[in-house]
Structure formats: C-alpha cells, structure tokens
Coordinates of C-alpha atoms (C1' of nucleotides) in Angstrom, one line a residue:
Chain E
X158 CA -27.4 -0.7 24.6
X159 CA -27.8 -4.1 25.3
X160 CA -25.3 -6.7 25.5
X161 CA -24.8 -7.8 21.8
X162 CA -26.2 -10.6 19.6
X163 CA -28.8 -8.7 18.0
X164 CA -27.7 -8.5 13.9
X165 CA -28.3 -4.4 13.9
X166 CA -26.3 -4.2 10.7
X167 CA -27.9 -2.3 7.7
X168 CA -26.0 -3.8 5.3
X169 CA -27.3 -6.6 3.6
X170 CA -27.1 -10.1 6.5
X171 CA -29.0 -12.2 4.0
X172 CA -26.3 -14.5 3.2
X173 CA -26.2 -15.4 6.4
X174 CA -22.0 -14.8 6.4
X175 CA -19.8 -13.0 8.7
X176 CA -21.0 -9.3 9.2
X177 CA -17.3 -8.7 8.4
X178 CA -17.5 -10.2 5.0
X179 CA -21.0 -8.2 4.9
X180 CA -19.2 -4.6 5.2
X181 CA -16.6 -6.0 2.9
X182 CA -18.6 -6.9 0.0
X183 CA -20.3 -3.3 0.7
X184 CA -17.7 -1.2 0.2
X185 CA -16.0 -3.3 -2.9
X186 CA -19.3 -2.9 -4.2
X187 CA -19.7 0.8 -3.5
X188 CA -15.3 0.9 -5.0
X189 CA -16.0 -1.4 -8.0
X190 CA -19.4 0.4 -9.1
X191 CA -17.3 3.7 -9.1
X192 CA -19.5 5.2 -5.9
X193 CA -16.2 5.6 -4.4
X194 CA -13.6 6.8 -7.1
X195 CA -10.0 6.2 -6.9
X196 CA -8.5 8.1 -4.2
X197 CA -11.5 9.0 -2.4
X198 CA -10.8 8.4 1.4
X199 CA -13.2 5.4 3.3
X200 CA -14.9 7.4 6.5
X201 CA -13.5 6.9 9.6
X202 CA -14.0 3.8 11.1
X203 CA -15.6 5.2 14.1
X204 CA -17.8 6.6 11.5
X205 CA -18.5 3.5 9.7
X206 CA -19.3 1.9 12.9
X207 CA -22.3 4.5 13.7
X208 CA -24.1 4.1 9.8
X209 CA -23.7 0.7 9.9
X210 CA -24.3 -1.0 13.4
X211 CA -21.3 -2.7 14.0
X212 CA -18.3 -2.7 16.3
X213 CA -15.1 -1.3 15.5
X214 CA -13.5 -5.1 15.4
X215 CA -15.6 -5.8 12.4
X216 CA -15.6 -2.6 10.5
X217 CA -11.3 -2.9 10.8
X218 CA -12.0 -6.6 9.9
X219 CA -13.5 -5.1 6.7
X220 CA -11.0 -2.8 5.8
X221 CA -8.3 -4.9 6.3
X222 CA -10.0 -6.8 3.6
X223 CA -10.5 -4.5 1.4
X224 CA -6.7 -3.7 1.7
X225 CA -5.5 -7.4 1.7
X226 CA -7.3 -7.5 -1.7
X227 CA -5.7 -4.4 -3.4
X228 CA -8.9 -2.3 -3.4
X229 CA -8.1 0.4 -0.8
X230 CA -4.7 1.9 0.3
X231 CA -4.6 1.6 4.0
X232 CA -1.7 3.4 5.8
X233 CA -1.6 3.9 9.4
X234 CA -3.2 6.8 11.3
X235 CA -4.4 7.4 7.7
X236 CA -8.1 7.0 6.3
X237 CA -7.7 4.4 3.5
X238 CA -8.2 5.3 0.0
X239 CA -9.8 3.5 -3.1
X240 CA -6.8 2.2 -5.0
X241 CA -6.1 2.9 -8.6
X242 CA -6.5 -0.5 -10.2
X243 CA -4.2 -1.9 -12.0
X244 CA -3.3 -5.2 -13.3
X245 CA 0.2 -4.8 -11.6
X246 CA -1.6 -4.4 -8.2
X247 CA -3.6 -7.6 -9.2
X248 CA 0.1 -9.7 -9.4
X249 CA 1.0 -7.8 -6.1
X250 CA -1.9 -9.4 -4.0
X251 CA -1.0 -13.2 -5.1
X252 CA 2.5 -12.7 -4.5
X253 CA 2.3 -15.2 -1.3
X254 CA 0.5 -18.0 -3.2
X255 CA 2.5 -18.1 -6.2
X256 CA 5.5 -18.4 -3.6
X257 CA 4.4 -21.4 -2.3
X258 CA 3.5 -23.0 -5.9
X259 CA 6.8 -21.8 -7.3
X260 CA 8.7 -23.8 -4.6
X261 CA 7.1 -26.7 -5.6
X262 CA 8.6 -29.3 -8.3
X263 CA 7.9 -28.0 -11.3
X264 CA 6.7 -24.7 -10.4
X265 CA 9.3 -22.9 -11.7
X266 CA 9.5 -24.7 -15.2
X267 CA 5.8 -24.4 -15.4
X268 CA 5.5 -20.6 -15.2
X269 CA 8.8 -20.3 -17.2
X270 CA 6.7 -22.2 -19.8
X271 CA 4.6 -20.0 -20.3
X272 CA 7.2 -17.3 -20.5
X273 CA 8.2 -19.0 -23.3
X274 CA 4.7 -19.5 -24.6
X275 CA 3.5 -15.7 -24.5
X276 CA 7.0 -14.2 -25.6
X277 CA 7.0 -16.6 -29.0
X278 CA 3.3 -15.2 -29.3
X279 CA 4.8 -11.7 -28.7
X280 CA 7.9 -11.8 -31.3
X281 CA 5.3 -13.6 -33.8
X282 CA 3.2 -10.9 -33.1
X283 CA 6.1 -8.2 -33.5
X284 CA 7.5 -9.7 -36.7
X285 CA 3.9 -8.5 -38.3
X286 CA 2.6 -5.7 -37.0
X287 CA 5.7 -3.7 -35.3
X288 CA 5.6 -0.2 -36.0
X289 CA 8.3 2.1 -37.2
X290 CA 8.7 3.0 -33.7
X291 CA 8.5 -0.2 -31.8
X292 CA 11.2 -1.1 -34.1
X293 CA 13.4 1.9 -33.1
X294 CA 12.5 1.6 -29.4
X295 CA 13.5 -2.2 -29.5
X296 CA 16.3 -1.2 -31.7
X297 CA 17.6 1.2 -28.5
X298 CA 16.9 -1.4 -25.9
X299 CA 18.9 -3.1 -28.1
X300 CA 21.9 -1.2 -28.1
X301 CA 21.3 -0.7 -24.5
X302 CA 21.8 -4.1 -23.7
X303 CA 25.1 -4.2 -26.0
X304 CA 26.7 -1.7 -24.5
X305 CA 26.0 -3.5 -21.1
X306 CA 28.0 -6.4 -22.4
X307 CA 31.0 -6.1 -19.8
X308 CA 29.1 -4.8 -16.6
X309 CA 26.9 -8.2 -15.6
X310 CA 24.6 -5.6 -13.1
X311 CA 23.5 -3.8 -16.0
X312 CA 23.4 -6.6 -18.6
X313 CA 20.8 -7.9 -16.7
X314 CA 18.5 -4.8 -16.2
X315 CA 18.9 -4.3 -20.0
X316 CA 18.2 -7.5 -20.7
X317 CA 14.9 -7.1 -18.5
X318 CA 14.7 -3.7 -20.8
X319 CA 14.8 -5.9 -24.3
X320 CA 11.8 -7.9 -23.2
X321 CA 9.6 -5.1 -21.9
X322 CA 9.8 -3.4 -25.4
X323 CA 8.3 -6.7 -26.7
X324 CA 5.9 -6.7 -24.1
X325 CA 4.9 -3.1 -24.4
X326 CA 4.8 -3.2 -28.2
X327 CA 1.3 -4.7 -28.4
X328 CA 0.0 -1.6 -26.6
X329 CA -2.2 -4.0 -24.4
X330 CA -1.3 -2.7 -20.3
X331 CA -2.2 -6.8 -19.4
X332 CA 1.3 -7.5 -21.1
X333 CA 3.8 -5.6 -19.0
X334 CA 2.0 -6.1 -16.2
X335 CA 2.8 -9.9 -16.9
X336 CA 6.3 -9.1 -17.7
X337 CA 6.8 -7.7 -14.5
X338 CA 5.5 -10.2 -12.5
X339 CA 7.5 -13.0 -14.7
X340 CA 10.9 -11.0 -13.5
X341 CA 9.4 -10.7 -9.9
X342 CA 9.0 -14.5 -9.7
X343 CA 11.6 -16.1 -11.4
X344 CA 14.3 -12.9 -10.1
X345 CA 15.2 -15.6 -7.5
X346 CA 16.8 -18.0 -9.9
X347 CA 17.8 -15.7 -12.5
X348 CA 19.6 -13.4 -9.8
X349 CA 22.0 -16.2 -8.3
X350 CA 23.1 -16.9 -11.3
X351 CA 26.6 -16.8 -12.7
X352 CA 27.0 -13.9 -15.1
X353 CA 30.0 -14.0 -17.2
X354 CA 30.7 -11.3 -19.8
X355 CA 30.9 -14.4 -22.2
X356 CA 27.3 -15.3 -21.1
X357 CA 26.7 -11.8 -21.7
X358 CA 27.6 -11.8 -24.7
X359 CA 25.7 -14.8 -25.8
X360 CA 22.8 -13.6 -24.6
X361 CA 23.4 -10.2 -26.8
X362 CA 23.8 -12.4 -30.1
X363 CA 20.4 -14.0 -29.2
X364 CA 18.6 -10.6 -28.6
X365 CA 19.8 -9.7 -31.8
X366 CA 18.9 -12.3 -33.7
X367 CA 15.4 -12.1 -32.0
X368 CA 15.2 -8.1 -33.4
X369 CA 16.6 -9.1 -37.0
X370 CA 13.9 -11.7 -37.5
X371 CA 11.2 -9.0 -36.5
X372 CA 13.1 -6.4 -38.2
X373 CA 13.0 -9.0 -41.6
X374 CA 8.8 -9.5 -40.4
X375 CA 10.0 -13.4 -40.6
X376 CA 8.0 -14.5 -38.2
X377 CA 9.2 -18.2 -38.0
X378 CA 12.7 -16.3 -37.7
X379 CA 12.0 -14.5 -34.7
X380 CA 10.2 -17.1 -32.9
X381 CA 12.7 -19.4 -33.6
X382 CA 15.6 -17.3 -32.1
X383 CA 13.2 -16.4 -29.0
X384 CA 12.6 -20.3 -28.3
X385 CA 16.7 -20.8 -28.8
X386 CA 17.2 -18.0 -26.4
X387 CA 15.0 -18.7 -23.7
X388 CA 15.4 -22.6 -24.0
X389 CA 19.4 -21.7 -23.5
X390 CA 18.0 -19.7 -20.5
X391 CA 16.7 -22.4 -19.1
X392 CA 19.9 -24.7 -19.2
X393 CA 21.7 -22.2 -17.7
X394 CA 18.8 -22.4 -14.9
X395 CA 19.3 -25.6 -14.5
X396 CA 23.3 -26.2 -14.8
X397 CA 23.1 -23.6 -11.9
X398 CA 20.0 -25.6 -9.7
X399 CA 19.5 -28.8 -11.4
X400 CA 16.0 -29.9 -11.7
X401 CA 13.6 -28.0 -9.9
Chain T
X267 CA 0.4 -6.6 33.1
X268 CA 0.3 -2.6 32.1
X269 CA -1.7 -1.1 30.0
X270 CA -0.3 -1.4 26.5
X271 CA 2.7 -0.1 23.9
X272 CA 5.7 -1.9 25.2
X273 CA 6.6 -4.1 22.3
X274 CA 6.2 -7.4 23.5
X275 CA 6.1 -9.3 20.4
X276 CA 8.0 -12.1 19.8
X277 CA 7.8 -11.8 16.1
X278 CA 10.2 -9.1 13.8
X279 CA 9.2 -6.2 14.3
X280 CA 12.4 -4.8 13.0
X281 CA 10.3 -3.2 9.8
X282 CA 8.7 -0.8 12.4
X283 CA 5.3 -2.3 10.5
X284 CA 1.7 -3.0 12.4
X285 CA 2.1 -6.0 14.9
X286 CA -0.8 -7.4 12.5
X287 CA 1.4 -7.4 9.8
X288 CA 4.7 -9.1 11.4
X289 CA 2.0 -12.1 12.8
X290 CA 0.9 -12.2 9.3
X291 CA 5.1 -12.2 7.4
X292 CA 5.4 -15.0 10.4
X293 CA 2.8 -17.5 9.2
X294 CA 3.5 -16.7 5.6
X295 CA 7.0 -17.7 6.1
X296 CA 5.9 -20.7 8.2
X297 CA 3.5 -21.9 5.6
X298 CA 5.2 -20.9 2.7
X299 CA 8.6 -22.6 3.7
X300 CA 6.4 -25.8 4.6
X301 CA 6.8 -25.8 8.4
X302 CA 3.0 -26.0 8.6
X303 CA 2.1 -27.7 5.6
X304 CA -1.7 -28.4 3.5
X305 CA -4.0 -29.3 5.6
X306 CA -2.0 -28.1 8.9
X307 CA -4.5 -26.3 11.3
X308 CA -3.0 -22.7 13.0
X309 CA -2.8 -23.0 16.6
X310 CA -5.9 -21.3 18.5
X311 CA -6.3 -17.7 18.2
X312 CA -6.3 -17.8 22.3
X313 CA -2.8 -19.5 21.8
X314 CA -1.3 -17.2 19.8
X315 CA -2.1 -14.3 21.9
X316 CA 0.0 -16.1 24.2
X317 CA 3.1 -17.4 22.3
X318 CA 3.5 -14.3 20.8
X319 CA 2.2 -11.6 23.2
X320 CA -0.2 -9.8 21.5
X321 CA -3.9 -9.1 21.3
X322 CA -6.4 -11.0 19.8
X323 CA -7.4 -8.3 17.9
X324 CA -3.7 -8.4 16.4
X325 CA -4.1 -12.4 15.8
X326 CA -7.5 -12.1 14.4
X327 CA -6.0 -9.3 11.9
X328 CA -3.2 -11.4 10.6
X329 CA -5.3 -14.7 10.3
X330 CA -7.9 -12.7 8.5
X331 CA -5.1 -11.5 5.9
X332 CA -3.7 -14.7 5.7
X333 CA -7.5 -15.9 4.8
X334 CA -7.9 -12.8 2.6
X335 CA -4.4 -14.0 0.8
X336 CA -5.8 -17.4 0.1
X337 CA -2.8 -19.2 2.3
X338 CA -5.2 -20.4 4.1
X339 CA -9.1 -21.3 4.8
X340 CA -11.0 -19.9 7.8
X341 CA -14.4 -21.4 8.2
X342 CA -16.4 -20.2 11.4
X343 CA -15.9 -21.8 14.8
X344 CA -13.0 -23.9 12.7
X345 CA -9.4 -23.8 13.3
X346 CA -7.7 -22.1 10.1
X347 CA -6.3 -24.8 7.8
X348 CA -3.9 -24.4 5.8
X349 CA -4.8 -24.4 1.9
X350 CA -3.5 -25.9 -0.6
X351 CA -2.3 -23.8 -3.1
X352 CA -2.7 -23.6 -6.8
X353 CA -3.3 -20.9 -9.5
X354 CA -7.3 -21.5 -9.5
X355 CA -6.6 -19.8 -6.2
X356 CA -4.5 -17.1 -6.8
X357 CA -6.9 -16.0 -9.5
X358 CA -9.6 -16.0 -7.1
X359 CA -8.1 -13.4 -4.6
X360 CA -7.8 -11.3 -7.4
X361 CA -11.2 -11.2 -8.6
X362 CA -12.4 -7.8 -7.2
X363 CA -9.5 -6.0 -8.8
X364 CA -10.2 -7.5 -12.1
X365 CA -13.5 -6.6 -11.9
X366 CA -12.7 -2.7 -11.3
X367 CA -10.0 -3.2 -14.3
X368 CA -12.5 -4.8 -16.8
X369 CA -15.5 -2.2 -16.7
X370 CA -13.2 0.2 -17.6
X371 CA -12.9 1.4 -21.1
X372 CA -10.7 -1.2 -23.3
X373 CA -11.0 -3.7 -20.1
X374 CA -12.6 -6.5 -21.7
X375 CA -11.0 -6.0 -25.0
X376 CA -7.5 -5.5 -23.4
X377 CA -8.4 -9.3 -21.8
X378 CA -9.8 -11.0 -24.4
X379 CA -7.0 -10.0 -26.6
X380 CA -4.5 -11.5 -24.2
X381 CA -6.8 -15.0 -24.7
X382 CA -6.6 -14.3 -28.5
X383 CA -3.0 -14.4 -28.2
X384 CA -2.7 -17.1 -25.8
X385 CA -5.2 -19.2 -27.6
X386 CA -3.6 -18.9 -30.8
X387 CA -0.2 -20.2 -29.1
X388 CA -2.1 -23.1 -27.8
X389 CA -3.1 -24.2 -31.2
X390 CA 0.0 -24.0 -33.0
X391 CA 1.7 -25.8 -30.0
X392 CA -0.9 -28.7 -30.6
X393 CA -0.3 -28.7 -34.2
X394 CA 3.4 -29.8 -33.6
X395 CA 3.0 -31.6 -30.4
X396 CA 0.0 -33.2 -29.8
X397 CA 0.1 -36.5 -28.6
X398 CA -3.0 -39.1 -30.3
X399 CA -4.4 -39.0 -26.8
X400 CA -4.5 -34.7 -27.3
X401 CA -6.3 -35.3 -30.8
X402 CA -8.7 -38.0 -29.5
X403 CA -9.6 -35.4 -26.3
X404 CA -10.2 -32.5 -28.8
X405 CA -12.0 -34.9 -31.2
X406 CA -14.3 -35.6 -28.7
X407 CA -15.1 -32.7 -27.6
X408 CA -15.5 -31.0 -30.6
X409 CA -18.1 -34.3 -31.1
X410 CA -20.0 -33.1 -28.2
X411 CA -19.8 -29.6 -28.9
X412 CA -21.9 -30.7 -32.2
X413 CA -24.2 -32.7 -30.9
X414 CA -25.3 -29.7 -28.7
X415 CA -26.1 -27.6 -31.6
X416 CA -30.0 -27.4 -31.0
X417 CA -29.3 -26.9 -27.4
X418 CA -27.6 -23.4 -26.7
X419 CA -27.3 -24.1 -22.6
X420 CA -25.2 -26.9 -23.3
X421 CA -23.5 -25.7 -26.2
X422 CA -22.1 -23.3 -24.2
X423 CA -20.6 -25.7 -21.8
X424 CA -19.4 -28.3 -24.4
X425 CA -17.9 -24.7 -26.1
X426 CA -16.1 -23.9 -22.9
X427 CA -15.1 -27.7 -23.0
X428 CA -13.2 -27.4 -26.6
X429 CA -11.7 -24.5 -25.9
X430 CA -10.4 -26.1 -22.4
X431 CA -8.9 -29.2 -24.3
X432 CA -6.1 -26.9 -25.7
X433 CA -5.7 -25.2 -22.4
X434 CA -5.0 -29.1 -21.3
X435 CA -2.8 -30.3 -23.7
X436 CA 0.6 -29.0 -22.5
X437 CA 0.3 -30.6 -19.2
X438 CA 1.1 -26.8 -17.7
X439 CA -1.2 -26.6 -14.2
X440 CA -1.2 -22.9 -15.1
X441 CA -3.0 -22.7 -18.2
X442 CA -6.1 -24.5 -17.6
X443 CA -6.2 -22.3 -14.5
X444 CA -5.8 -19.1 -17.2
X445 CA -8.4 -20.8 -19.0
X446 CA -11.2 -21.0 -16.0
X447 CA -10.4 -17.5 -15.3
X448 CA -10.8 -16.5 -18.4
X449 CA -14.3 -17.8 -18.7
X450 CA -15.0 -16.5 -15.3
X451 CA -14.1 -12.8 -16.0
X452 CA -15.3 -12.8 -19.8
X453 CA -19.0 -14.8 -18.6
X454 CA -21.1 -11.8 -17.9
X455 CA -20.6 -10.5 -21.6
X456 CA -20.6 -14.2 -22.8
X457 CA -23.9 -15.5 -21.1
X458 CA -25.7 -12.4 -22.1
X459 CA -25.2 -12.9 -25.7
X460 CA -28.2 -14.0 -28.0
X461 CA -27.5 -17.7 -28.5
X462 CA -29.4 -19.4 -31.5
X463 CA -28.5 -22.9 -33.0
X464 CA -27.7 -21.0 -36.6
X465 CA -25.0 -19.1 -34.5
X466 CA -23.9 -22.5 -33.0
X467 CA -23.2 -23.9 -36.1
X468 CA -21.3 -21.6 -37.4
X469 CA -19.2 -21.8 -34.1
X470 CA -18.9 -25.5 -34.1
X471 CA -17.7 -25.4 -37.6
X472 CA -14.9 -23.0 -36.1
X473 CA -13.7 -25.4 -34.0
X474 CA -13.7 -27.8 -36.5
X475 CA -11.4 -26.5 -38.5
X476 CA -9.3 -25.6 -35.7
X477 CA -9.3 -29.1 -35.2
X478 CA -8.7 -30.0 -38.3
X479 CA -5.3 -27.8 -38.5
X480 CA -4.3 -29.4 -35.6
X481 CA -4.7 -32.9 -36.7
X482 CA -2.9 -31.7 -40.3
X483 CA 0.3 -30.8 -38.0
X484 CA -0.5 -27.6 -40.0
X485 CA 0.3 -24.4 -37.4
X486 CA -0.6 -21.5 -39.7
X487 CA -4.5 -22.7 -40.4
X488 CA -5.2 -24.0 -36.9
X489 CA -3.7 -20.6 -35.5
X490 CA -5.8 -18.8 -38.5
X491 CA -8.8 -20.7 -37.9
X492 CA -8.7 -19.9 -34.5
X493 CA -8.2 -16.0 -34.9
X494 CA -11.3 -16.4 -37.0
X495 CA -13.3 -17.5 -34.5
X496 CA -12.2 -15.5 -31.9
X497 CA -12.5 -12.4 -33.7
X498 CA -15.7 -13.4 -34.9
X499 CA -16.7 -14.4 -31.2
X500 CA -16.1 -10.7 -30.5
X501 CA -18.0 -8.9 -33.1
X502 CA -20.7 -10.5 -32.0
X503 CA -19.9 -9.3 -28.4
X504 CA -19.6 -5.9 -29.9
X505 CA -22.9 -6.1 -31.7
X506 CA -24.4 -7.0 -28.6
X507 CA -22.8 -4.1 -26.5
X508 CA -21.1 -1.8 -28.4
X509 CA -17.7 -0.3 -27.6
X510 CA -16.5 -1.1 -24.4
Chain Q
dT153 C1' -22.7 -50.5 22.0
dT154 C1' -25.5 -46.7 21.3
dT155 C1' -27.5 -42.6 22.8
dG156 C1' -27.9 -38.2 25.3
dA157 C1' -26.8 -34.7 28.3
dT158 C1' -23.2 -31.6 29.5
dG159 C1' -19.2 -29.0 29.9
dT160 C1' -15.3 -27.2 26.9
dT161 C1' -13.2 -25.3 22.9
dT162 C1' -13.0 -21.9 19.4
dG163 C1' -14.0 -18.4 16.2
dG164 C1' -17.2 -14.1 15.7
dT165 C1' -18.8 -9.9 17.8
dC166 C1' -19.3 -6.1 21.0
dA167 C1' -17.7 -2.5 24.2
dT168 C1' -14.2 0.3 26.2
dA169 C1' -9.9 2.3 26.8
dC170 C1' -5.4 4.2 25.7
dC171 C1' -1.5 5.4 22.7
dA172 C1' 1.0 7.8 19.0
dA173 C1' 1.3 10.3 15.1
dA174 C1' -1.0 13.5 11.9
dG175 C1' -3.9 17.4 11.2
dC176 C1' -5.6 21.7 12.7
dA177 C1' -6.3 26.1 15.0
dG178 C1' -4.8 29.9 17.4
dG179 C1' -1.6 32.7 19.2
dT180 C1' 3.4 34.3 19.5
dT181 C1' 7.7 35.6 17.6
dT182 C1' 10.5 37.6 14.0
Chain Z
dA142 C1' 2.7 39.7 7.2
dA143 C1' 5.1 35.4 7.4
dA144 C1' 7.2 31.8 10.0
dC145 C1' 7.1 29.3 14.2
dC146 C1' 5.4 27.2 18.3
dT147 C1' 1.8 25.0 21.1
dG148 C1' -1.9 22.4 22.4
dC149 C1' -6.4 20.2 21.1
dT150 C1' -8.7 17.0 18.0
dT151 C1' -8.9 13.3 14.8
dT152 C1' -7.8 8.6 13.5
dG153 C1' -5.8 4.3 13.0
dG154 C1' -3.3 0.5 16.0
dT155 C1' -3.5 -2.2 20.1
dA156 C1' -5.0 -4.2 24.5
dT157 C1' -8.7 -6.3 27.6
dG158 C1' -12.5 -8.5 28.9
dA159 C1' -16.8 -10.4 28.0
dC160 C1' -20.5 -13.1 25.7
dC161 C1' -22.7 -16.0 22.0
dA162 C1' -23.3 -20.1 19.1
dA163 C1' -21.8 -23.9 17.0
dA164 C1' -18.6 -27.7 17.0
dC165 C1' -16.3 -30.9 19.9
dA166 C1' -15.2 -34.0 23.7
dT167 C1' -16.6 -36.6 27.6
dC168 C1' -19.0 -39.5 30.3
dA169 C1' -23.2 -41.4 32.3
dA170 C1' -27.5 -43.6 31.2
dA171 C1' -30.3 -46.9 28.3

DNA sequence: TTTGATGTTTGGTCATACCAAAGCAGGTTT
DNA sequence: AAACCTGCTTTGGTATGACCAAACATCAAA
C-alpha cells in the first residue's frame, strides 16, 4: 500500500475530526447502545486495525480513550472489556479535575456545602419515610460508631458507616455513589485531623441526636442536629487549616 | 541506541505501571500542584521524547489521557494547553458513562429524583436566605418565563432559566454546574415532550408559587410547591414514555 | 509598512519491528 | 488418567522512522 494520507477509514470521517476520535465515538456507540455488553472483550487491536483501515497508533489512540473515560477495562497484554457502569466509576474518571478545583480557595468549602446541603435533604428525607429497617440498620451503625468511641481509627470508619446508612436509605444507587466520592475528596482534610476520644465522643452525641430526630419523624429535629454536626465539622476543619 | 526495553525513563516507574501511564501521574502532578498553570502550553511532544526518554508513541498516549481527563485541551497542530478547571468540566468527561447509566432501567428516575431532592433543598435554602438581589433574579425570571407562555421554544429556555436562579443563589460554583448537567442528561426525554401553552401555564403557575414561598420566607410551601411541580413534570414524562 | 513567498515547527497518521507475559496445545512424567 | 513441562501463538506495550497538513516564523520584495 501506498504511503498514507488517503482517509481509508470505514467509520464515519464526516466530522471532519481526528480518525482517532472517529474509532472512539464508534465503539462508545457500539458500548452505550448495548452492541457490546458489559464484559464483552474489544477485538484485538491488530484486528481492529484490518475492519477499520487505520494504523495501530490510532486504533490504541481509541482505546486508550475509551479507557480514560471509564467505558472499557483495559489491562495490559489483556483485550479490554466493556465496563460495568456505574455512577462510582463516573466519580473515578474526574478524580484529577476535582483535585485541582479542590486546591483552590474555596474548593473545599464549596463541595463541603453541598455535603451539608444533600445530607439535611437526606435526614429530612429519613425523618419521613424511614422504614422499620433503615431505622434498625442506622440504629446498628449507630451503635457501631459508639462502641468505636476510644479507638480514633475506627471512630472514623464508623463514622463514614453512620452516613452511608443515610445515604443508602433512599434506595437511589446515585446517593452512595456521592457519599463515596464526598469521603474520597475531602479524606485529605478530614484524615490529618486531630482525633481525640473527647472529639469522638462529641461526634457520637451528634450522631445520636441526628437518629433520635429521625427516629421521633421530626424533621426540623433531625436536620437541625445534621446542620449542628457538620457545621462543628467544619470548625474543626478549619482550627486544624485555617481558611482554605 | 539499542533496540528497546531498558527502562530509560526518567519518570517513576516504581508502580511497575505502562510508561504511558507514569508520563501521564507526571503531568497530572505538575498541573495539578500548579507548576504549569491555566493556560500553560506542554512542551512539544518531540521534546518530551527527549527529556524523558521515551517514545512518542508513549508521549502521545499520556497527552491523549491527559486530554481524555479534561486537564488539559489538545487542538490539532496546537501545543496542549493547559485547561482551566471547573465542574462544567468534570461533568463533561463523564458524559458517556452517564449515558450507559441512564438508559438503564430506573436511570432517569434514579437522576431526576436526586434533582427532586436537590431542588427542594435549594428552595427551602432561598426561603431563609435569600438576599433582595436573589428574589428580584427569580422574580424576573419567573416574569419571563410568563411572558413565554404562547411560545413553547422559549418557554423552555426561560423554564431552564427559573429553575437555574435557585441553582445560583448560594453563590456555590458547583451547583449551577449540577444544574447544566442536569438539563444536559435529562434533555432528550425533556425536548421530546408535547409542549402546548395550556401545559405552560400550568407550569409557570408552578413556579409561581414556588416563588411565592420563597419570598413568604415560608420553607415548607416553597419546598411543597416545588415537589409539586417536579413530580408533576414527571408524570408527564411518564405519560409520554412509560416506565423507564 | 505591508505583503508574499518560504522554510520550520508541531500534532496526526502510517508502517514495521521487537519484547514480555498470557494463553494454548501437545507431549512427557508420575 | 492426572499433573507437569515445553514451546508456539496471541496480544498489548514500546521504539523508530517517515510523511502530511496546517500553523507559525522569517525575511525579502513591493
């Protein structure tokens, strides 16, 4: 064959991009219209690069994409595999960015914000339509994170564990999902800080009151006592960093 | 030089990943830490071969992912630049994910509950602290969102424009950026609705007593006036495509 | 000073080659 | 027959070298 130059790809060139971006768009097409199910393998690249008239640089070019943006799982000397989505995997691929805005002045207290925001929603939430066992697994976590009181290292995870139940409770798989990537990003501040069994323990009294106001369905209640307990939170964030 | 394999790199490759992957971690860490900061080209693909000793295929690999991340913005023939980061962004790289989640069963549903949610914490938020500024914003948007009645393409947008206002109000970067994606993942079952002016008004009179709670510093009607209209917002989705 | 021709830079693509590890097939040992 | 080597094949990762087209820089001509 010639030298190069001439657009041989089958795959649609119309919009005049990169062939790369091309093969991309094919194959998320081909993953997001379910052609290619989760855990089906991509062909080989070698392959690709016969059905499709490209070179090798642009067909990896693709599938690096394609595993950049959480569709495929690409591992070496293995053919990558369609992903299972997941809202989790969604927060994965933006880790980087939200680095970089989190560093910034403000970042931190902005997305802590909306902690607060979506967790008074949540308790609100809770305080009417909590089941009989959301209320008993809440209850556990509960006693989980009392019995933690002395050992700071495990305080903290069941203090993680309190919150999931409130984000689990509106059986919506968004919520945890955003739970987890609250504790992923703000682990750096919360981590360094001083953990006292006294803070501990204060932390406790707050997580109860939080579960008595949703146990009482008093809505202003349990909000209230969220607000108090994350707003403390945040002082204890900043005695710790100072303004950031 | 030989053939290949020796490790020449420069760059960690302690983690025994891809050489692609350690060129990426390094210009991650460089961008994110603010060496090279917004608007900072990267050095010539040539010249990284050379400071680093690798391949331009390597270089081109880990550019591409830092493109593919959104850190920063590869044009053709154009020296990378580094991007400036925000969460508009870092919803965008996650669009093709989110597009796999919400044709699933429950997907839309799961998402548009999360706005319900949201939304309704917005509006009790503006009850108690909105500024006269907040209230004269709203007010005119919910003025433009009536005067659109007889014209559904517009009433749309000044729709979209209200509901933005409260996404505004807290002065939180993040939540207007919740807000666009919102209306960018939720658009293709929104635009295909049937959109008459008798279904207008009955919108606009939503938001206008939405507005009205707000500006009566009363919480509980602005929340329930808004959980109104969203729930009616998705019955008619559902009468226009069933269960999905 | 403006304009134009020209060589240089730079990302995008192609082609080829080699490596290392994983998979596989067939034969050997126990 | 089951377990264990052994060597070939597959497949992704990397290295080189080359060429194109558009953007850019430079400098001579008008």
């Amino acid at each position: 064959m010639g030298k190069a130059q001439e657009p041989v790809s089958s795959v649609e060139n119309a919009g005049g991009g990169r062939a790369a971006d091309d093969l991309f768009r094919h194959y998320a097409e081909m993953i997001t219209s379910g052609v290619l199910g989760e855990g089906d393998p991509l062909p080989p690249e070698r392959e690709i690069v016969e059905t499709h008239g490209v070179s090798r640089t642009v067909v990896r070019e693709a599938v690096l994409a394609l595993a950049n943006k959480g569709l495929v799982d690409a591992r070496p000397r293995f053919r990558p595999v369609v992903r299972k989505p997941s809202f989790d995997t969604a927060f994965e691929t933006v880790d980087n960015v939200v680095a970089r805005l989190l560093i910034q002045p403000g970042g931190v207290k902005n997305l802590f914000d909306t902690r607060i925001m979506i967790e008074a929603a949540l308790v609100r939430q809770a305080a009417t339509d909590a089941k009989k066992d959301d209320i008993a697994a809440l209850k556990t976590a509960l006693e989980a994170n009392k019995a933690a009181i002395e050992d700071s290292e495990l305080f903290y995870r069941t203090d993680t564990g309190f919150h999931a139940v409130l984000y689990q409770m509106p059986r919506n798989p968004i919520l945890p999902a955003v739970h987890k990537a609250y504790t992923t990003w703000l682990a750096p501040q919360w981590s360094k800080m001083p953990r006292l069994p006294d803070r501990n323990r204060a932390n406790f009294e707050a997580h109860a009151e939080i579960y008595q106001g949703i146990l009482m369905r008093d809505q202003d209640a349990a909000e209230a006592a969220l607000r108090a307990h994350l707003a403390n939170a945040w002082n204890q964030v900043r005695e710790t960093f100072g303004d950031i």
